[in-house]
Coordinates of N, CA and C in Angstrom, one line a residue:
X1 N 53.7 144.0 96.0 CA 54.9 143.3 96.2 C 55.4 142.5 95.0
X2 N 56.5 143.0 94.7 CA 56.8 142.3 92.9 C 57.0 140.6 93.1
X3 N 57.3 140.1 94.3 CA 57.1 138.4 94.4 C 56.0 137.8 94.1
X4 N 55.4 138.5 94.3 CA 53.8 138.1 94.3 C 52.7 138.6 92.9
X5 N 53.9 139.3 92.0 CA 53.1 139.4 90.7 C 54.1 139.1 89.8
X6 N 53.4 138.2 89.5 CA 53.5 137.1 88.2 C 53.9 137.5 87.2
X7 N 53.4 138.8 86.4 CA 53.4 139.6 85.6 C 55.3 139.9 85.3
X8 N 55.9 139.8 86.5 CA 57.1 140.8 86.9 C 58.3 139.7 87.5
X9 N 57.3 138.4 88.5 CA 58.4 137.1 89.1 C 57.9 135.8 88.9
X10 N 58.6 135.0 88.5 CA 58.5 133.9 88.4 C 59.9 132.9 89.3
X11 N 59.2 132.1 90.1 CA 59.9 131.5 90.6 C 60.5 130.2 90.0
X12 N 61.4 129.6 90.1 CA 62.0 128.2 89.5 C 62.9 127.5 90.7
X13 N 61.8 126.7 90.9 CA 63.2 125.4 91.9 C 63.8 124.8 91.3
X14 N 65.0 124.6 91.2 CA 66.0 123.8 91.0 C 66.1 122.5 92.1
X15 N 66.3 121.6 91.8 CA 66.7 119.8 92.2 C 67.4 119.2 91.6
X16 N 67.9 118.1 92.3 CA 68.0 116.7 92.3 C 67.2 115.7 91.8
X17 N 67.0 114.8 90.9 CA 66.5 113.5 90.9 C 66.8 112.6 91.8
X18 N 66.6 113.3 93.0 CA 66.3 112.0 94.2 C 65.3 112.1 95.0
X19 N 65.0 111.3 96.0 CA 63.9 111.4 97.0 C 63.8 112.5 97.9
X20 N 65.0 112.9 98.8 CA 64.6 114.0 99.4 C 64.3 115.0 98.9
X21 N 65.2 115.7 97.9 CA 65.0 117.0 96.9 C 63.9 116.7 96.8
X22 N 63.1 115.8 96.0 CA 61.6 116.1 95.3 C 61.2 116.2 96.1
X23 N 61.2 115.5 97.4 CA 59.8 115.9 98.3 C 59.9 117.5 99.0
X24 N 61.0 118.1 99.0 CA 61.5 119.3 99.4 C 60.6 120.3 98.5
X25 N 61.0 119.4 97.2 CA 60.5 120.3 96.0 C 58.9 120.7 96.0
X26 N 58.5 119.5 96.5 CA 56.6 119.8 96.2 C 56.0 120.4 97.5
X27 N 57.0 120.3 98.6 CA 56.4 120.9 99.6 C 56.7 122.8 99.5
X28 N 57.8 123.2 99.0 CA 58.3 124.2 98.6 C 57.2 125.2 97.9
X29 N 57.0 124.0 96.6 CA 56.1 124.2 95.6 C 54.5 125.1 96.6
X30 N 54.5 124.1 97.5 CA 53.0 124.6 98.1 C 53.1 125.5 98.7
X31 N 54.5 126.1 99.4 CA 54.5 126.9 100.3 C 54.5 128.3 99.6
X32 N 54.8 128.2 98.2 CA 55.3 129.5 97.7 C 54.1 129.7 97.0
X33 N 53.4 128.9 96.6 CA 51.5 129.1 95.9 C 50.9 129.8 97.0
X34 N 50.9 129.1 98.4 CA 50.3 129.3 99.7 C 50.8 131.3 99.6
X35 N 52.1 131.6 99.2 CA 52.4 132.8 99.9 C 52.1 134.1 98.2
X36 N 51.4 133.5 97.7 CA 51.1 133.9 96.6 C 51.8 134.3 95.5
X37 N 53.5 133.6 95.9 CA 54.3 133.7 95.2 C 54.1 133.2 93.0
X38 N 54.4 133.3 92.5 CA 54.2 132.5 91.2 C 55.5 130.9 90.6
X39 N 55.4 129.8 90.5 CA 55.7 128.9 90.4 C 56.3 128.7 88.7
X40 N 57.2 129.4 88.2 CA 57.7 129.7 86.7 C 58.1 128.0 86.1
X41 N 58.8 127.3 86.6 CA 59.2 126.6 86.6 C 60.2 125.3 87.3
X42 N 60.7 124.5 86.6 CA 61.2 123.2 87.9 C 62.8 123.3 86.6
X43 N 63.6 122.7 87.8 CA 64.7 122.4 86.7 C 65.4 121.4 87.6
X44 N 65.1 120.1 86.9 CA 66.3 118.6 87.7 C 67.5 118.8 87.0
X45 N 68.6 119.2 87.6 CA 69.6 118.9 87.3 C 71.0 117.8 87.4
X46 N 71.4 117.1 87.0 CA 72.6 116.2 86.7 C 71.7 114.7 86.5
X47 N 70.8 114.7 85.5 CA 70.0 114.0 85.1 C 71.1 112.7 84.8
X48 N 71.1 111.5 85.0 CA 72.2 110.4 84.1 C 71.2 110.2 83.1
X49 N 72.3 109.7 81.5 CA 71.7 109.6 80.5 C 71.0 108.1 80.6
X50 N 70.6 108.2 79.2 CA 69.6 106.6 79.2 C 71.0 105.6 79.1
X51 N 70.5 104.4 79.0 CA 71.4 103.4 78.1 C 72.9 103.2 79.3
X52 N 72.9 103.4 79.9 CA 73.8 103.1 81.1 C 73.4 101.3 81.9
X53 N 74.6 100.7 82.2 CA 74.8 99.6 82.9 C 74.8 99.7 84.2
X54 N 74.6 98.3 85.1 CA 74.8 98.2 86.2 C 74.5 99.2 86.7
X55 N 75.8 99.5 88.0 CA 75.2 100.8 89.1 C 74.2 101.7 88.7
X56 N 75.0 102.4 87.8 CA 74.4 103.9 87.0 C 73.3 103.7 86.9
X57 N 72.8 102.2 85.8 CA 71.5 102.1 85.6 C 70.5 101.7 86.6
X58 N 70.8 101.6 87.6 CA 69.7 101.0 88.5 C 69.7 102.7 89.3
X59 N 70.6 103.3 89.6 CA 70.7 104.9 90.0 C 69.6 105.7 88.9
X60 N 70.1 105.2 87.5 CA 68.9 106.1 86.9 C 67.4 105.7 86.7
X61 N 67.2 104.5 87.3 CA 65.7 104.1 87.6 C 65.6 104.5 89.1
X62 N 65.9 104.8 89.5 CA 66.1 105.5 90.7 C 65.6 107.0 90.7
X63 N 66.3 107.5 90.0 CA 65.7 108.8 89.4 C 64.5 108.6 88.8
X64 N 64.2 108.3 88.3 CA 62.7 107.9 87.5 C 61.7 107.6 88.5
X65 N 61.6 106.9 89.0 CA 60.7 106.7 90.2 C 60.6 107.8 90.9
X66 N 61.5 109.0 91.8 CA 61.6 109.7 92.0 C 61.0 110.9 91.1
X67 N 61.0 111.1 89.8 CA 60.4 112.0 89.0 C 58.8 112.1 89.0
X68 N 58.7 110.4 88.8 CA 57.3 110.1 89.0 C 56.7 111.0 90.0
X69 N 57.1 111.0 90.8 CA 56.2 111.4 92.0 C 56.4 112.6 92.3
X70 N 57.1 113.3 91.7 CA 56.9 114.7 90.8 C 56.3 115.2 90.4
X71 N 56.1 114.4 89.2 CA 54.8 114.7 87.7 C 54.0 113.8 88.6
X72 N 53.0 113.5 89.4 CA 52.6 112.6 90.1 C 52.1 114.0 90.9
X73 N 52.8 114.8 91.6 CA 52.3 116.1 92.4 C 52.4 117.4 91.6
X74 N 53.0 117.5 90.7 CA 53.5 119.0 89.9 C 53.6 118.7 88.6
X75 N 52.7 118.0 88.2 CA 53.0 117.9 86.4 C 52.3 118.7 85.9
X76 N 52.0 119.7 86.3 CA 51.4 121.1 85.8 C 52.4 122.0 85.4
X77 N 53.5 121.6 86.4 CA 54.7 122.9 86.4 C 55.3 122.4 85.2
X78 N 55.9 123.4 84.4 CA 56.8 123.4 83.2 C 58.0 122.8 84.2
X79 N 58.5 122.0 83.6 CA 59.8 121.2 83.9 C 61.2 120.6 83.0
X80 N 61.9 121.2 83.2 CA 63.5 120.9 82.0 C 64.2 120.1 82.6
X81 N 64.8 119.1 82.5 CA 65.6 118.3 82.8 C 66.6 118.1 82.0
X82 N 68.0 118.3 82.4 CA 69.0 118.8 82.3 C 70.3 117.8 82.5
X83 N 70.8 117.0 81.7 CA 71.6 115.8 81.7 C 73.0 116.2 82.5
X84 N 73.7 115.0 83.4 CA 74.7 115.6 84.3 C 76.2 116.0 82.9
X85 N 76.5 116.6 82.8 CA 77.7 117.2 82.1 C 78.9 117.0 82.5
X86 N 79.7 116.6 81.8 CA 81.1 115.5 82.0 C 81.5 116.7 82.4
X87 N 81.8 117.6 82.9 CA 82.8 118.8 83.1 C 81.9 119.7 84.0
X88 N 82.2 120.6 85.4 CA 81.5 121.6 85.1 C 81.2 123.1 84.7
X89 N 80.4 123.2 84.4 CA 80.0 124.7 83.6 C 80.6 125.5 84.2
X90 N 81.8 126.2 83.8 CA 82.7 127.3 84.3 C 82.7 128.2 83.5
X91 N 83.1 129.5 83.8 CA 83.2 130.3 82.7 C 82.1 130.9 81.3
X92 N 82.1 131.6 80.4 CA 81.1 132.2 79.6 C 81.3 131.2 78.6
X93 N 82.6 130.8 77.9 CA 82.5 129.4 76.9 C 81.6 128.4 77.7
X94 N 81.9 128.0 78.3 CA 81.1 126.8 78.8 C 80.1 126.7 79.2
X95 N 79.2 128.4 79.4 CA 78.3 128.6 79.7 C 77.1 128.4 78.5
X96 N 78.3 129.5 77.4 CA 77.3 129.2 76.5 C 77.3 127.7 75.5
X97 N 78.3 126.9 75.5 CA 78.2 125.8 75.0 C 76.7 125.0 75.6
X98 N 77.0 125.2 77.1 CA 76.0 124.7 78.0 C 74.6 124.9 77.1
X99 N 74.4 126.2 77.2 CA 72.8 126.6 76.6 C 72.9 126.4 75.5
X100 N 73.9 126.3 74.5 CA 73.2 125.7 72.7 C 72.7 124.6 72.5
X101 N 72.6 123.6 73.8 CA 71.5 122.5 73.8 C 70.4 122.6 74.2
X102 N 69.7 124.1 74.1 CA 68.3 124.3 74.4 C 68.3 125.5 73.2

C-alpha cells in the first residue's frame, strides 16, 4: 500500500496555532503512526509575527503556549512555521513570492 511506505508517502498536517487544531494535530499524529502511515512533517500556518502590542500580542502568546504543547507531544516531527501574510497567496506570482522565503 504506497501510504504506508515511507519510501514513496509522507504525510504533513497542516494547523493552526491554537488549542483545538493542536490537540486535533497530535491525536491525528497517533492515529496515522497507529495506521502505519509515515508522519513527513507539521506546518502551522498564519503564525503572528513577534513584536506586536496589545490584542495581537497577548493572541501571539497564545499561540506559543499552544505550540508548546506541540513540541511538548511531537517535537520529533520536523515542523515549519509559516508567518500569517498580509495578502492571500493567489495565483503562481504570489505563489512563488510566497516560497522565496524558504
Amino acid at each position: 500500500d504506497a501510504l504506508a511506505d515511507a519510501d514513496k508517502t509522507g504525510f504533513v498536517i497542516v494547523l493552526a496555532a491554537e488549542r483545538l487544531p493542536v490537540l486535533e494535530t497530535i491525536e491525528l499524529h497517533a492515529q496515522l503512526v497507529r495506521s502505519g502511515v509515515d508522519v513527513a512533517g507539521l506546518v502551522v500556518n498564519k503564525r503572528l509575527p513577534d513584536g506586536l502590542q496589545g490584542f495581537l500580542a497577548e493572541r501571539k502568546s497564545q499561540e506559543d503556549i499552544h505550540l508548546a504543547t506541540l513540541n511538548d507531544s511531537l517535537g520529533q516531527v520536523t515542523r515549519q512555521d509559516l508567518q500569517l501574510a498580509p495578502a492571500d497567496v493567489l495565483g503562481v506570482d504570489a505563489l512563488r513570492a510566497f516560497a522565496s522565503q524558504f
